[in-house]
Short mmCIF file of C-alpha atoms in Angstrom, two decimals:
data_model
loop_
_atom_site.label_atom_id
_atom_site.label_comp_id
_atom_site.label_asym_id
_atom_site.label_seq_id
_atom_site.Cartn_x
_atom_site.Cartn_y
_atom_site.Cartn_z
CA MET A 1 33.26 27.96 59.30
CA SER A 2 32.63 29.74 56.04
CA GLY A 3 35.41 27.76 54.39
CA LEU A 4 33.92 24.51 55.70
CA SER A 5 30.50 25.51 54.37
CA GLU A 6 31.94 26.21 50.97
CA GLU A 7 33.68 22.83 50.93
CA LEU A 8 30.45 21.05 51.90
CA THR A 9 28.52 22.92 49.24
CA THR A 10 31.09 22.00 46.65
CA ALA A 11 31.05 18.38 47.79
CA VAL A 12 27.28 17.99 47.44
CA GLU A 13 27.04 19.72 44.07
CA PRO A 14 26.27 17.16 41.38
CA VAL A 15 28.91 16.54 38.77
CA ALA A 16 27.63 17.43 35.33
CA GLY A 17 27.63 14.33 33.18
CA PRO A 18 27.69 14.10 29.38
CA THR A 19 24.63 15.39 27.58
CA PRO A 20 22.31 12.96 25.75
CA ALA A 21 23.68 14.22 22.43
CA ALA A 22 27.24 13.53 23.58
CA ARG A 23 26.33 10.02 24.75
CA THR A 24 24.58 9.34 21.44
CA TRP A 25 27.56 10.52 19.40
CA ARG A 26 29.96 8.52 21.56
CA ALA A 27 27.89 5.38 21.03
CA PHE A 28 27.50 6.09 17.32
CA ARG A 29 31.28 6.33 16.87
CA ARG A 30 31.62 2.78 18.19
CA ASN A 31 29.51 1.44 15.32
CA PRO A 32 31.88 0.81 12.38
CA LEU A 33 29.06 0.20 9.91
CA GLY A 34 27.46 3.50 10.86
CA LEU A 35 30.72 5.38 10.36
CA VAL A 36 31.34 3.72 7.00
CA ALA A 37 27.79 4.58 5.93
CA VAL A 38 28.24 8.22 6.95
CA GLY A 39 31.50 8.33 5.01
CA LEU A 40 29.80 6.87 1.94
CA LEU A 41 26.97 9.42 2.10
CA ALA A 42 29.52 12.19 2.51
CA LEU A 43 31.43 10.87 -0.52
CA LEU A 44 28.28 10.88 -2.65
CA LEU A 45 27.55 14.42 -1.53
CA VAL A 46 31.08 15.51 -2.47
CA VAL A 47 30.71 13.86 -5.89
CA ALA A 48 27.43 15.70 -6.42
CA LEU A 49 28.94 19.06 -5.51
CA ALA A 50 32.21 18.55 -7.39
CA ALA A 51 30.78 16.92 -10.52
CA PRO A 52 32.22 19.57 -12.91
CA LEU A 53 35.67 18.94 -11.45
CA ILE A 54 35.43 15.15 -11.73
CA ALA A 55 34.07 14.60 -15.24
CA ASP A 56 32.93 16.54 -18.27
CA TYR A 57 29.21 16.81 -18.85
CA PRO A 58 28.18 13.86 -21.10
CA ARG A 59 26.72 15.12 -24.37
CA GLY A 60 26.83 14.41 -28.07
CA TYR A 61 28.23 11.22 -29.49
CA GLY A 62 31.39 9.18 -29.07
CA GLU A 63 33.41 6.83 -31.25
CA ASP A 64 33.49 3.87 -28.83
CA VAL A 65 29.91 2.59 -28.85
CA LEU A 66 29.00 0.13 -26.08
CA ALA A 67 32.64 -0.27 -25.09
CA GLY A 68 33.21 -2.19 -21.89
CA PRO A 69 34.97 -0.81 -18.80
CA SER A 70 38.56 0.12 -19.56
CA ALA A 71 41.28 2.59 -18.60
CA ALA A 72 39.83 5.11 -21.04
CA HIS A 73 36.24 4.61 -19.87
CA TRP A 74 36.11 3.31 -16.33
CA PHE A 75 32.40 2.41 -16.47
CA GLY A 76 32.24 1.77 -20.22
CA THR A 77 30.15 3.67 -22.78
CA ASP A 78 26.51 3.64 -23.81
CA HIS A 79 24.85 3.09 -27.20
CA LEU A 80 25.90 6.57 -28.33
CA GLY A 81 29.48 6.27 -27.15
CA ARG A 82 29.01 8.54 -24.13
CA ASP A 83 31.04 7.83 -21.01
CA ILE A 84 28.93 6.14 -18.33
CA PHE A 85 31.26 7.23 -15.53
CA ALA A 86 30.49 10.86 -16.40
CA GLN A 87 26.79 10.03 -16.51
CA VAL A 88 26.91 8.45 -13.05
CA VAL A 89 28.85 11.41 -11.64
CA TRP A 90 26.46 14.00 -13.04
CA GLY A 91 23.51 11.76 -12.22
CA THR A 92 24.63 11.85 -8.59
CA ARG A 93 24.02 15.60 -8.56
CA THR A 94 20.46 15.34 -9.88
CA SER A 95 19.55 12.29 -7.79
CA MET A 96 20.88 13.87 -4.59
CA MET A 97 19.15 17.15 -5.43
CA VAL A 98 15.81 15.41 -5.89
CA GLY A 99 16.33 13.25 -2.80
CA LEU A 100 17.28 16.10 -0.48
CA GLY A 101 14.69 18.50 -1.92
CA ALA A 102 11.83 16.01 -1.69
CA SER A 103 12.97 14.93 1.78
CA ALA A 104 13.12 18.53 3.06
CA LEU A 105 9.64 19.31 1.74
CA ALA A 106 8.20 16.05 3.07
CA ILE A 107 9.80 16.65 6.49
CA VAL A 108 8.33 20.17 6.73
CA LEU A 109 4.84 18.94 5.84
CA GLY A 110 5.07 15.79 7.96
CA VAL A 111 6.39 17.56 11.05
CA ALA A 112 3.76 20.30 10.77
CA VAL A 113 0.93 17.78 10.49
CA GLY A 114 2.33 15.36 13.07
CA VAL A 115 3.15 17.93 15.73
CA GLY A 116 -0.02 19.90 15.00
CA GLY A 117 -2.19 16.81 15.40
CA ALA A 118 -0.51 15.81 18.67
CA TYR A 119 -0.59 19.30 20.19
CA PHE A 120 -3.91 20.69 18.95
CA LYS A 121 -6.51 18.09 19.87
CA ARG A 122 -9.28 19.81 17.93
CA VAL A 123 -7.64 19.11 14.60
CA ASP A 124 -6.09 15.77 15.51
CA GLY A 125 -8.99 13.77 14.14
CA VAL A 126 -9.08 15.61 10.82
CA LEU A 127 -5.30 15.44 10.35
CA GLY A 128 -5.24 11.78 11.37
CA LEU A 129 -7.94 11.00 8.81
CA LEU A 130 -5.98 12.87 6.14
CA VAL A 131 -2.84 10.88 6.92
CA ASP A 132 -4.76 7.57 6.83
CA VAL A 133 -6.30 8.44 3.47
CA MET A 134 -2.92 9.41 2.00
CA LEU A 135 -1.31 6.21 3.27
CA SER A 136 -4.10 4.09 1.76
CA LEU A 137 -3.63 5.50 -1.76
CA PRO A 138 -1.71 3.53 -4.43
CA VAL A 139 1.42 5.65 -4.41
CA LEU A 140 3.28 4.51 -7.53
CA PRO A 141 0.34 4.76 -9.99
CA LEU A 142 -0.57 8.19 -8.65
CA MET A 143 3.05 9.33 -8.87
CA ILE A 144 3.17 8.22 -12.49
CA LEU A 145 -0.13 9.95 -13.28
CA VAL A 146 0.75 13.25 -11.63
CA ALA A 147 4.28 13.31 -13.07
CA ALA A 148 2.94 12.57 -16.55
CA LEU A 149 0.30 15.32 -16.33
CA ALA A 150 2.64 17.93 -14.82
CA GLY A 151 5.45 17.31 -17.30
CA PRO A 152 8.97 16.01 -16.72
CA SER A 153 11.22 18.29 -14.69
CA VAL A 154 13.29 18.19 -11.52
CA THR A 155 10.81 20.47 -9.73
CA THR A 156 7.92 18.19 -10.66
CA LEU A 157 9.75 15.15 -9.33
CA VAL A 158 10.57 16.90 -6.04
CA VAL A 159 6.99 18.03 -5.46
CA VAL A 160 5.38 14.74 -6.52
CA ILE A 161 7.67 12.60 -4.38
CA ALA A 162 7.29 14.91 -1.37
CA VAL A 163 3.49 14.96 -1.62
CA PHE A 164 3.36 11.18 -1.32
CA SER A 165 6.15 10.89 1.29
CA TRP A 166 5.05 13.22 4.09
CA PRO A 167 2.25 11.00 5.55
CA GLU A 168 4.75 8.44 6.86
CA VAL A 169 6.78 11.22 8.47
CA ALA A 170 3.63 12.71 10.02
CA ARG A 171 2.59 9.39 11.57
CA VAL A 172 6.00 8.74 13.11
CA VAL A 173 6.38 12.31 14.43
CA ARG A 174 2.86 12.31 15.89
CA SER A 175 3.48 9.03 17.73
CA GLN A 176 6.60 10.55 19.31
CA ALA A 177 5.01 13.92 20.07
CA LEU A 178 1.90 12.56 21.83
CA PRO A 179 3.72 11.47 25.04
CA ILE A 180 5.66 14.76 25.13
CA VAL A 181 2.52 16.89 24.98
CA GLY A 182 1.14 15.22 28.10
CA LEU A 183 4.25 15.65 30.28
CA SER A 184 4.16 17.75 33.43
CA TYR A 185 6.59 20.44 32.29
CA VAL A 186 4.46 21.10 29.20
CA ASP A 187 1.40 21.47 31.43
CA ALA A 188 3.39 23.77 33.72
CA ALA A 189 4.30 25.94 30.74
CA HIS A 190 0.61 26.27 29.88
CA VAL A 191 -0.26 27.16 33.47
CA MET A 192 2.39 29.90 33.44
CA GLY A 193 0.78 31.39 30.34
CA ALA A 194 3.41 30.41 27.79
CA PRO A 195 2.18 30.81 24.19
CA ASN A 196 1.71 27.74 22.03
CA ARG A 197 4.53 28.77 19.71
CA TRP A 198 6.97 28.96 22.60
CA VAL A 199 5.93 25.55 23.95
CA LEU A 200 6.26 23.95 20.53
CA LEU A 201 9.68 25.43 19.82
CA ARG A 202 11.01 24.99 23.37
CA HIS A 203 9.70 21.56 24.35
CA VAL A 204 7.91 19.59 21.63
CA LEU A 205 10.16 20.04 18.59
CA PRO A 206 13.44 19.41 20.48
CA ALA A 207 11.94 16.21 21.90
CA VAL A 208 11.04 14.83 18.45
CA SER A 209 14.19 16.12 16.70
CA PRO A 210 15.96 12.70 16.83
CA VAL A 211 13.04 11.14 14.95
CA ILE A 212 13.14 13.98 12.45
CA ALA A 213 16.85 13.41 11.88
CA VAL A 214 16.28 9.75 11.08
CA SER A 215 13.31 10.62 8.87
CA VAL A 216 15.44 13.00 6.81
CA VAL A 217 17.91 10.24 5.92
CA VAL A 218 15.32 7.54 5.27
CA THR A 219 12.98 9.82 3.30
CA ALA A 220 15.86 11.07 1.14
CA SER A 221 16.89 7.52 0.22
CA ARG A 222 13.30 6.61 -0.62
CA ALA A 223 13.00 9.76 -2.70
CA VAL A 224 16.07 8.75 -4.72
CA LEU A 225 14.48 5.34 -5.31
CA SER A 226 11.22 6.97 -6.41
CA GLU A 227 13.06 9.35 -8.74
CA ALA A 228 14.96 6.46 -10.28
CA GLY A 229 11.72 4.56 -10.82
CA LEU A 230 9.95 7.50 -12.43
CA ALA A 231 12.96 8.34 -14.60
CA PHE A 232 13.24 4.68 -15.67
CA LEU A 233 9.64 4.94 -16.89
CA GLY A 234 10.52 8.00 -18.98
CA LEU A 235 9.11 10.59 -16.57
CA GLY A 236 12.43 12.11 -15.53
CA ASP A 237 13.85 15.43 -16.61
CA PRO A 238 15.18 14.92 -20.17
CA SER A 239 17.52 17.91 -19.84
CA SER A 240 19.52 16.51 -16.91
CA TRP A 241 21.24 13.25 -16.02
CA SER A 242 20.13 11.05 -13.16
CA TRP A 243 20.71 7.44 -12.22
CA GLY A 244 17.22 6.53 -13.37
CA THR A 245 17.75 8.33 -16.69
CA ILE A 246 20.86 6.22 -17.37
CA LEU A 247 18.80 3.05 -16.81
CA TYR A 248 16.02 4.41 -19.01
CA ASN A 249 18.42 5.08 -21.88
CA ALA A 250 19.90 1.59 -21.53
CA GLN A 251 16.45 0.02 -21.57
CA ARG A 252 15.24 2.10 -24.51
CA SER A 253 18.32 1.36 -26.62
CA GLY A 254 18.12 -2.38 -25.96
CA SER A 255 21.57 -2.51 -24.38
CA LEU A 256 20.23 -3.29 -20.92
CA SER A 257 20.64 -7.05 -21.40
CA SER A 258 23.52 -7.17 -23.87
CA SER A 259 25.88 -4.69 -22.17
CA TRP A 260 25.82 -5.27 -18.42
CA TRP A 261 27.81 -2.16 -17.52
CA THR A 262 25.09 0.19 -18.80
CA ALA A 263 22.82 -0.88 -15.95
CA PHE A 264 25.25 -2.17 -13.34
CA PHE A 265 27.00 1.03 -12.32
CA PRO A 266 23.92 3.31 -11.93
CA SER A 267 22.15 0.47 -10.09
CA LEU A 268 25.18 0.08 -7.83
CA ALA A 269 25.10 3.81 -7.03
CA ILE A 270 21.43 3.58 -6.07
CA LEU A 271 22.08 0.48 -3.96
CA LEU A 272 25.00 2.07 -2.12
CA LEU A 273 23.01 5.18 -1.25
CA VAL A 274 19.98 3.27 0.01
CA VAL A 275 22.06 0.80 2.05
CA ALA A 276 24.18 3.61 3.52
CA ALA A 277 21.10 5.62 4.50
CA THR A 278 19.53 2.56 6.11
CA LEU A 279 22.70 1.76 8.07
CA VAL A 280 22.97 5.35 9.31
CA ALA A 281 19.37 5.29 10.51
CA LEU A 282 19.83 1.94 12.28
CA ALA A 283 23.12 3.00 13.88
CA TYR A 284 21.60 6.26 15.08
CA ASN A 285 18.61 4.49 16.60
CA ASP A 286 20.90 2.02 18.37
CA ALA A 287 23.06 4.88 19.66
CA ARG A 288 20.01 6.68 21.06
CA ASN A 289 18.64 3.57 22.76
CA PRO A 290 20.09 3.19 26.29
CA ARG A 291 19.43 -0.55 26.15
CA THR A 292 21.55 -1.17 23.06
CA ARG A 293 24.29 1.46 23.19
CA GLN A 294 27.52 0.74 25.01
CA ASP A 295 28.57 3.70 27.11
CA GLY A 296 32.15 4.11 28.14
CA ALA A 297 31.17 3.81 31.79
CA ARG A 298 30.28 0.17 31.36
#
């Protein structure tokens, strides 16, 4: 009898299926554009980290002024004879540093405000008003003003871009956290006397983590665009190369229209990063959505 009971117990035990993260990853792997975009972002990250091994730091002057792309200079040279390929490689490091730094700071601020507003009802109105005011401000003119007053540096660019990027993150995170806060298991945790910190770390933050992951990628790509725009206006760090600085030098020297390669290759790098980040975000959202993903069981 005991053996029969054990067999019955084993028979009625539910079979553990794949976790939501496993299903999402399995669906994401079926999206070729998403995989290509991830590979492209990984390649840009490798170029940023291995810049000293790929090309020498561009400095000084060269003999071949405004030379077109060739075997000696893959991306051509600028008005001072400096190799544009080396500029793009080293500019990848600065642009990625600004993008990831500004994204990380914006994510921390946005998640704190968004989750705090959804969880603590007493401050929700004040935080919501702050987010609405920040979103209503003219971002680009204020970025230019603050960057000009603070002085050009990588740290200034990171802080300025992050300050004007976190409101969008806060709004998205709050909209996702509001339904979670009202669920029964969150109420049960309160009834059992669980502290707010435990509830936030155990239930709320894990529930909004997929949105945070997408926000990191999208915010980083927007930060790179903002950095390129500010650097193109002459507000970048003059002591370091970035994609926007390359465009600024081409515009200032007058070679922007006469020598196409001086603007094409840094613009192509910016375009590839933004498109890859957008494709990763779209592929991840499709993989998370049960209505659009294609599970292996189907």
